[in-house]
Amino acid sequence: MHDLIIRNATVFDGAGSPGVSADIAIDGDRVSAVGEVQDAAAETVDASGLAAAPGFIDVHSHDDFQVLTEPDVTHNALQGITTVIVGNCGFGAAPSDAAEEQMKAIQQIDPSAEAWSGYAGYFEAVDRNPPSLNVAALVGHHTVRRAAMGGVEKRAPSPDELAAMRRMVAEGMEAGAVGLSTGLVYEPGRYSETAEVVALAEEAAARSGIYVSHMRDEADGLLNAVQETIGIGSSAGCGVEISHHKAVGRDNWGKVTRSLEMIEAAQASGMDVTADQYPYTARTTMLFALVQNGTFGSGSGGAMGRSSPDEVLLCSVPGSPELEGRTLQSFVEEWDLPGEDTAKRILSDHGNEVLVAAFGMDEGDVRMVMAHPSTMIGTDGLDRGSKPHPRAWGTYPRILGKYVREEGILSLADAIWRMSGFPAKKFSLKDRGEIRPGAFADIVLFDPETVIDRATFEDPRNGPDGMPHVIVNGQFIVRNGEHTHARAGRMLRRGEE
Ligand SMILES: [Zn+2]
């Protein structure tokens, strides 16, 4: 007698093999059998016409606090995500007071929450109050830099400060973080030199962690930034993950051809270099960071590339939701100001926490990066404000519907590998990202003929069509398209079961 049997699914193993028609038996939190299962079960799901894939692992999440404050993490659960890897772009969860300050623009901590001590304390907080899905974490560079240097300092750390940062990274890694992340366009990480990052990446490398980076430049200086990123991994002796691989700004379209070649060359030299991607031509970020990086200036455009004011949508304006969904261009016209001055006025009126979506990538580049074998999938989702970038709700079904079924950019088995087995391997998540006897029962069931995202820039907060069931550690967190509110997730520590 099994706890659960999923019958007649087309089962994808997550390792890239084609789907096979099979039943899946689940006992407790693990898969116990795959194939023709004769036994009875407490519950049986008929999955005829549905694909069964390992639950999706979102390697690029910013939901460090959401998993505690909104433990359903609905935008993730409905799109088949069963594990999020938080702490990206240098925004890490510990120490908690520095994290709260650092994260202000992108996520808010529960004001009643107790401070946690280090990453060990954050992990215990997740253990005590588990969300619907699993969580793994990166140590974030900004947060440890802010804590060690007493704020945003536009200088190199003193030897003592660097030693303090190294201790904080070591603490996180010892507690079970999967690596170190940076975001070298944001404050305060942008003030670090390469040597500082290498020193910290060594602490991750010493404990089998990887180096994950929102690079110093994704526009004119993209290729130099890729070189720096790979060089940091090479110097420190660890694997590298390039976050949200792209080329921003019309003048830079096509440069991903070269950045992909650089990844191939690093791999050929024996390095573990890979990347992640969200399937859209707009990014989302803080308006403050775009202004600071010269996006609307008269020059050639800085590290975040150029976007014209009609390509920028306000996603989240704390206290003024009526402005959300408007373009920057609409304010340019209303105030008769240049783009940069318009953006600065919005910041002075509404604060530096304003989030925007900014177009500026090429669809051809998106497809080329997606098709490359170095690319796995991540959302980079920020479910803030009334008009969040739709990637927070639609990334995975969009890949499966638009890019697999409609456009044939990836085969279904390959797409599933990039959403499950590939990230589990890269981020050392043991017994996750695959469907086989003994693996954890993190499973998503979807209809390959109908699955599609329904999150748009105009109306973003919609789950997908065609993805009825999501199972985490053997429990349904989504059943018939509805969240069950089950708190089935766990804190995952590097390499541990
Ligand atoms: Zn980023």
XYZ file of C-alpha atoms and ligand atoms in Angstrom:
498
model
C 0.000 0.000 0.000
C 1.578 3.248 -1.167
C 0.747 6.724 0.065
C 0.197 8.062 -3.443
C 0.306 6.701 -6.981
C 0.371 8.936 -10.048
C -0.916 6.756 -12.896
C -0.383 6.929 -16.675
C 1.845 9.994 -16.731
C 4.507 10.683 -19.325
C 7.408 10.698 -16.902
C 10.502 12.825 -17.491
C 13.469 11.883 -15.314
C 14.929 15.416 -15.208
C 18.222 14.197 -16.659
C 17.193 14.981 -20.229
C 15.811 11.572 -21.217
C 12.642 11.519 -23.319
C 9.391 10.951 -21.460
C 8.146 7.410 -20.857
C 4.648 6.310 -19.978
C 4.735 5.129 -16.364
C 3.215 5.225 -12.910
C 4.985 6.880 -9.978
C 4.573 5.535 -6.441
C 5.292 7.863 -3.530
C 5.775 6.884 0.096
C 6.391 9.553 2.684
C 8.557 12.233 1.131
C 10.220 10.030 -1.505
C 9.518 8.354 -4.813
C 9.424 4.612 -4.152
C 8.778 3.221 -7.637
C 8.621 4.342 -11.268
C 7.173 2.033 -13.919
C 4.155 -0.205 -13.912
C 2.949 -0.098 -10.303
C 0.404 -2.815 -9.420
C -0.096 -2.067 -5.726
C -2.900 -0.059 -4.213
C -2.469 3.378 -2.705
C -4.174 5.618 -0.189
C -4.617 8.101 -3.020
C -4.413 7.717 -6.788
C -4.153 10.492 -9.354
C -4.962 9.761 -12.976
C -2.366 11.693 -14.963
C -3.386 10.520 -18.442
C -2.357 13.201 -20.917
C -0.089 14.894 -18.384
C 3.676 15.100 -18.191
C 5.297 14.419 -14.821
C 8.533 16.322 -14.303
C 10.757 16.866 -11.291
C 9.590 20.023 -9.518
C 11.246 23.121 -10.922
C 14.233 24.598 -9.105
C 14.263 28.382 -9.412
C 17.968 29.140 -9.260
C 17.398 32.875 -9.307
C 14.981 33.826 -6.542
C 14.785 36.960 -4.405
C 12.164 35.544 -2.055
C 14.459 35.307 0.996
C 11.932 37.100 3.190
C 8.747 36.119 1.320
C 9.239 32.471 2.203
C 8.830 33.572 5.833
C 6.278 36.383 5.465
C 4.102 34.788 2.742
C 4.856 31.091 3.159
C 2.476 30.047 0.357
C 4.789 31.901 -2.077
C 1.882 31.544 -4.472
C 3.580 33.073 -7.511
C 6.205 30.321 -7.270
C 4.001 27.392 -6.339
C 1.458 27.861 -9.133
C 4.180 27.797 -11.806
C 5.590 24.472 -10.639
C 8.517 25.697 -8.552
C 9.286 23.306 -5.693
C 12.639 24.779 -4.616
C 13.847 28.380 -4.647
C 17.487 29.375 -4.368
C 17.483 32.732 -2.591
C 20.268 35.211 -1.879
C 20.916 36.228 -5.480
C 22.580 39.358 -6.902
C 24.440 39.927 -3.609
C 21.238 40.408 -1.603
C 21.635 37.884 1.214
C 19.488 37.181 4.274
C 22.130 37.580 6.984
C 23.119 39.341 9.155
C 19.454 40.224 9.515
C 19.749 43.943 10.304
C 22.048 44.539 7.327
C 19.783 42.348 5.184
C 16.724 44.361 6.127
C 18.489 47.565 5.126
C 19.937 46.060 1.942
C 16.675 44.518 0.754
C 14.414 47.547 1.352
C 13.636 48.061 -2.301
C 13.023 44.463 -3.270
C 11.439 42.752 -0.278
C 10.324 43.547 3.228
C 10.876 41.615 6.363
C 8.019 41.022 8.780
C 8.442 43.857 11.322
C 7.412 41.516 14.125
C 9.976 38.884 13.150
C 12.820 38.243 15.518
C 16.280 39.021 14.204
C 18.261 35.930 13.306
C 21.863 35.302 13.970
C 23.854 34.612 10.823
C 22.806 32.195 8.096
C 22.433 29.425 10.666
C 19.765 31.577 12.315
C 18.006 32.292 9.012
C 17.970 28.592 8.164
C 16.505 27.800 11.591
C 13.832 30.463 11.052
C 12.822 28.702 7.814
C 12.905 25.324 9.587
C 10.605 26.649 12.325
C 8.141 28.245 9.921
C 8.459 26.243 6.702
C 6.970 27.582 3.481
C 5.145 25.528 0.865
C 8.328 24.860 -1.066
C 11.974 24.115 -0.370
C 14.566 26.829 0.108
C 18.308 26.829 -0.505
C 20.409 29.960 -0.079
C 23.428 31.834 -1.318
C 25.487 34.115 0.908
C 25.017 37.650 -0.428
C 28.019 39.918 -0.844
C 26.226 43.258 -0.327
C 24.840 42.225 3.005
C 28.121 41.013 4.484
C 29.940 44.077 3.093
C 27.373 46.428 4.598
C 27.633 44.653 7.959
C 31.433 44.488 8.014
C 32.022 48.066 6.847
C 29.166 49.697 8.754
C 27.125 50.772 5.723
C 27.614 51.662 2.063
C 31.302 52.553 1.750
C 32.757 53.628 -1.593
C 36.181 52.180 -0.880
C 38.056 48.922 -0.477
C 37.688 47.209 2.905
C 40.504 47.414 5.444
C 42.238 44.117 6.215
C 40.126 43.781 9.361
C 36.923 44.494 7.469
C 37.820 41.961 4.798
C 38.575 39.401 7.483
C 35.145 40.081 9.010
C 33.507 39.594 5.622
C 35.381 36.328 5.132
C 34.138 35.098 8.506
C 30.537 35.906 7.585
C 30.812 34.082 4.258
C 32.419 31.131 6.052
C 29.608 31.093 8.611
C 26.999 30.948 5.866
C 28.810 28.201 4.021
C 29.308 26.169 7.215
C 25.593 26.552 7.927
C 24.811 25.026 4.510
C 24.629 27.823 1.944
C 25.271 26.655 -1.622
C 27.610 29.485 -2.640
C 28.366 33.200 -2.701
C 26.514 35.739 -4.837
C 27.436 39.243 -5.967
C 25.579 42.059 -7.721
C 28.334 44.335 -8.943
C 26.080 47.074 -10.347
C 24.319 47.646 -7.018
C 25.317 49.373 -3.820
C 27.530 48.540 -2.033
C 28.922 45.663 -4.127
C 29.742 48.004 -7.012
C 32.506 49.569 -4.914
C 34.389 46.285 -4.585
C 37.425 45.428 -6.637
C 37.957 41.997 -8.106
C 40.445 40.968 -5.384
C 37.825 41.462 -2.655
C 35.393 39.194 -4.451
C 38.083 36.560 -5.059
C 38.910 36.537 -1.345
C 35.274 35.904 -0.454
C 34.759 33.350 -3.222
C 37.677 31.407 -1.717
C 35.577 30.887 1.415
C 32.808 29.412 -0.741
C 35.281 27.337 -2.753
C 36.839 25.872 0.402
C 33.432 24.383 1.224
C 32.448 23.170 -2.259
C 30.257 26.206 -2.906
C 30.001 28.116 -6.176
C 30.300 31.758 -7.218
C 27.112 33.318 -8.628
C 27.146 36.804 -10.113
C 24.996 39.575 -11.440
C 28.005 40.883 -13.291
C 29.562 44.333 -13.227
C 28.268 45.152 -16.695
C 25.586 43.606 -18.919
C 25.811 46.240 -21.643
C 28.814 47.834 -23.402
C 31.207 46.112 -21.005
C 29.520 42.699 -21.073
C 32.497 40.741 -22.353
C 34.932 42.257 -19.846
C 32.441 41.418 -17.126
C 32.191 37.791 -18.274
C 35.980 37.648 -18.219
C 36.090 39.040 -14.679
C 33.411 36.597 -13.503
C 35.114 33.537 -14.948
C 38.446 34.818 -13.631
C 37.038 35.076 -10.092
C 35.943 31.444 -10.237
C 39.287 30.428 -11.663
C 41.303 32.315 -9.025
C 39.148 31.120 -6.141
C 38.872 27.583 -7.457
C 35.102 27.204 -7.687
C 32.325 26.804 -10.205
C 30.652 29.893 -11.669
C 27.027 30.748 -12.390
C 26.386 33.840 -14.525
C 23.059 35.277 -13.426
C 20.387 36.270 -15.945
C 22.696 35.995 -18.966
C 21.849 38.732 -21.466
C 23.074 41.745 -23.415
C 21.238 44.985 -22.672
C 20.872 47.932 -25.042
C 20.420 47.879 -28.784
C 24.103 48.554 -29.467
C 24.977 45.374 -27.582
C 22.507 43.002 -29.158
C 24.277 39.965 -30.535
C 27.140 40.134 -28.047
C 25.817 36.999 -26.378
C 27.357 35.111 -29.303
C 30.731 36.063 -27.843
C 29.776 35.613 -24.186
C 28.526 32.102 -24.970
C 31.848 31.360 -26.698
C 33.668 32.558 -23.570
C 31.616 30.166 -21.465
C 32.420 27.348 -23.898
C 36.139 28.169 -23.714
C 36.076 28.134 -19.909
C 34.255 24.802 -19.934
C 36.790 23.407 -22.405
C 39.546 24.400 -19.969
C 37.872 22.255 -17.330
C 35.948 24.929 -15.433
C 32.351 24.551 -14.303
C 30.791 27.687 -15.831
C 27.058 27.911 -16.502
C 24.354 30.584 -16.566
C 20.682 31.166 -15.953
C 17.985 33.059 -17.812
C 14.410 34.316 -17.578
C 12.431 34.199 -20.852
C 11.615 37.891 -21.424
C 13.147 40.906 -23.186
C 12.549 43.191 -20.198
C 14.502 43.163 -16.980
C 13.271 44.452 -13.670
C 15.242 46.423 -11.160
C 15.355 49.466 -8.928
C 14.831 52.757 -10.778
C 17.534 54.124 -8.475
C 20.073 51.620 -9.835
C 19.232 52.484 -13.453
C 19.744 56.194 -12.774
C 22.950 55.524 -10.873
C 24.286 53.427 -13.757
C 23.552 56.087 -16.388
C 20.701 54.299 -18.162
C 18.917 57.564 -19.029
C 22.008 59.755 -19.324
C 23.413 61.331 -22.458
C 26.485 59.077 -22.596
C 26.746 55.682 -24.172
C 24.872 54.073 -21.277
C 26.503 52.435 -18.322
C 26.668 48.975 -16.844
C 22.921 48.421 -17.031
C 22.624 49.597 -20.637
C 20.258 52.126 -22.111
C 16.483 52.028 -22.068
C 14.402 54.849 -23.480
C 11.652 56.228 -21.204
C 8.937 54.573 -23.284
C 10.561 51.205 -22.546
C 10.290 51.616 -18.773
C 7.188 50.583 -16.778
C 6.659 51.372 -13.109
C 6.041 48.069 -11.283
C 6.002 49.076 -7.640
C 5.730 52.582 -6.163
C 5.364 52.229 -2.396
C 2.489 54.417 -1.184
C 1.355 55.390 -4.699
C -0.056 52.310 -6.387
C -2.010 54.508 -8.810
C 1.271 55.206 -10.598
C 2.038 51.515 -11.123
C 1.735 50.411 -14.733
C 2.579 53.862 -16.133
C 5.568 54.331 -18.422
C 8.415 56.683 -17.602
C 7.580 58.383 -20.914
C 4.151 59.392 -19.593
C 5.888 61.391 -16.836
C 8.390 62.850 -19.319
C 5.427 64.247 -21.233
C 3.496 65.331 -18.169
C 6.433 67.221 -16.651
C 8.219 68.164 -19.868
C 11.555 67.007 -18.478
C 14.340 64.850 -19.968
C 14.226 61.148 -19.063
C 16.953 61.277 -16.446
C 15.477 64.284 -14.639
C 12.068 62.642 -14.778
C 13.422 59.478 -13.164
C 15.200 61.529 -10.486
C 12.016 63.426 -9.708
C 10.101 60.165 -9.277
C 12.804 58.982 -6.864
C 12.757 62.210 -4.869
C 8.944 62.187 -4.713
C 8.505 58.480 -3.949
C 11.806 57.183 -2.568
C 14.498 54.865 -3.794
C 12.353 51.754 -3.450
C 10.585 52.265 -6.803
C 10.846 49.137 -8.976
C 10.550 49.182 -12.744
C 10.495 46.819 -15.686
C 12.754 48.014 -18.487
C 12.771 46.611 -21.996
C 16.039 46.632 -23.871
C 16.941 43.079 -24.807
C 16.682 41.331 -28.150
C 14.342 38.372 -28.619
C 16.927 36.729 -30.878
C 19.475 36.921 -28.070
C 16.958 35.466 -25.617
C 16.447 32.491 -27.915
C 20.168 32.027 -28.545
C 21.020 32.006 -24.834
C 18.101 29.697 -24.100
C 19.147 27.154 -26.702
C 22.755 27.051 -25.480
C 23.604 24.029 -23.316
C 25.124 26.245 -20.591
C 21.771 27.819 -19.713
C 19.394 26.808 -16.941
C 16.187 28.613 -15.933
C 15.513 31.050 -13.097
C 12.769 33.621 -12.558
C 14.561 36.597 -10.954
C 11.011 37.311 -9.799
C 10.065 40.221 -7.541
C 6.392 39.989 -6.663
C 6.142 43.578 -5.400
C 3.564 46.247 -6.181
C 0.479 45.804 -8.327
C 2.357 45.429 -11.619
C 5.311 43.134 -10.978
C 7.296 41.903 -13.948
C 5.310 38.860 -15.139
C 8.345 36.594 -14.833
C 7.498 36.272 -11.117
C 4.367 34.341 -12.139
C 4.986 33.043 -15.637
C 8.582 31.992 -16.280
C 8.257 28.193 -16.311
C 4.920 27.823 -18.137
C 6.129 30.417 -20.651
C 9.192 28.302 -21.463
C 7.055 25.151 -21.750
C 4.284 26.768 -23.797
C 5.893 29.467 -25.920
C 9.480 28.286 -26.336
C 9.005 24.491 -26.312
C 5.582 23.870 -27.883
C 5.048 26.935 -30.060
C 8.580 27.818 -31.163
C 10.538 24.592 -30.745
C 13.586 26.366 -29.287
C 14.025 23.503 -26.802
C 12.714 19.949 -26.709
C 10.445 19.229 -23.768
C 12.966 16.863 -22.157
C 15.772 19.405 -22.548
C 13.673 22.221 -21.069
C 12.812 20.038 -18.071
C 16.524 19.226 -17.545
C 17.291 22.961 -17.448
C 14.539 23.460 -14.844
C 15.334 20.511 -12.562
C 18.256 18.101 -12.940
C 20.730 20.700 -14.193
C 20.158 23.199 -11.349
C 20.126 20.402 -8.727
C 23.533 19.255 -9.967
C 24.999 22.736 -10.173
C 23.767 23.828 -6.737
C 24.485 20.480 -4.993
C 20.876 19.687 -4.047
C 21.047 16.006 -3.240
C 18.234 13.716 -4.420
C 16.357 16.673 -5.933
C 15.678 17.522 -9.569
C 15.018 13.964 -10.723
C 12.255 11.401 -10.724
C 13.656 8.005 -9.735
C 13.185 5.631 -6.817
C 14.848 7.174 -3.760
C 14.628 10.791 -4.941
C 12.505 13.276 -3.032
C 8.949 13.448 -4.349
C 9.056 17.004 -5.728
C 6.896 16.642 -8.838
C 4.952 18.883 -11.202
C 2.181 17.586 -13.472
C 1.293 19.628 -16.529
C -0.311 19.235 -19.937
C 2.338 19.787 -22.631
C -0.435 20.560 -25.165
C -1.983 23.413 -23.193
C 0.481 24.681 -20.578
C 1.009 28.444 -20.945
C 1.715 31.522 -18.843
C -1.122 33.985 -18.238
C 0.957 36.674 -16.535
C 1.324 39.804 -18.676
C 2.809 43.238 -18.059
C -0.731 44.660 -17.918
C -2.117 41.897 -15.691
C 0.779 40.058 -14.122
C -0.543 38.258 -11.078
C -1.922 35.166 -12.746
C -0.879 31.563 -12.446
C -0.595 29.456 -15.591
C -3.039 27.309 -17.507
C -2.389 23.604 -17.897
C -0.399 22.938 -14.726
C -2.855 21.265 -12.322
C -0.710 19.617 -9.649
C 2.488 20.438 -7.780
C 3.887 18.100 -5.124
C 6.630 18.947 -2.609
C 8.181 16.240 -0.420
C 5.213 13.980 -1.211
C 2.497 16.547 -0.375
C 0.291 18.459 -2.796
C 0.957 22.187 -2.569
C -1.172 22.799 -5.681
C -4.104 20.550 -6.521
C -6.318 21.127 -9.567
C -4.669 24.516 -10.026
C -5.449 25.689 -6.475
C -2.931 26.274 -3.716
C -3.541 23.843 -0.835
C -1.627 25.964 1.717
C 0.382 22.883 2.700
C 3.674 23.857 4.295
C 5.555 21.004 2.720
C 8.888 22.733 2.139
C 12.208 22.461 3.926
C 15.420 24.368 4.281
C 17.954 22.573 2.091
C 21.565 22.663 3.191
C 24.365 22.092 0.713
C 24.929 18.437 -0.091
C 22.620 17.248 2.682
C 19.560 15.115 2.295
Zn 20.348 40.553 -10.777
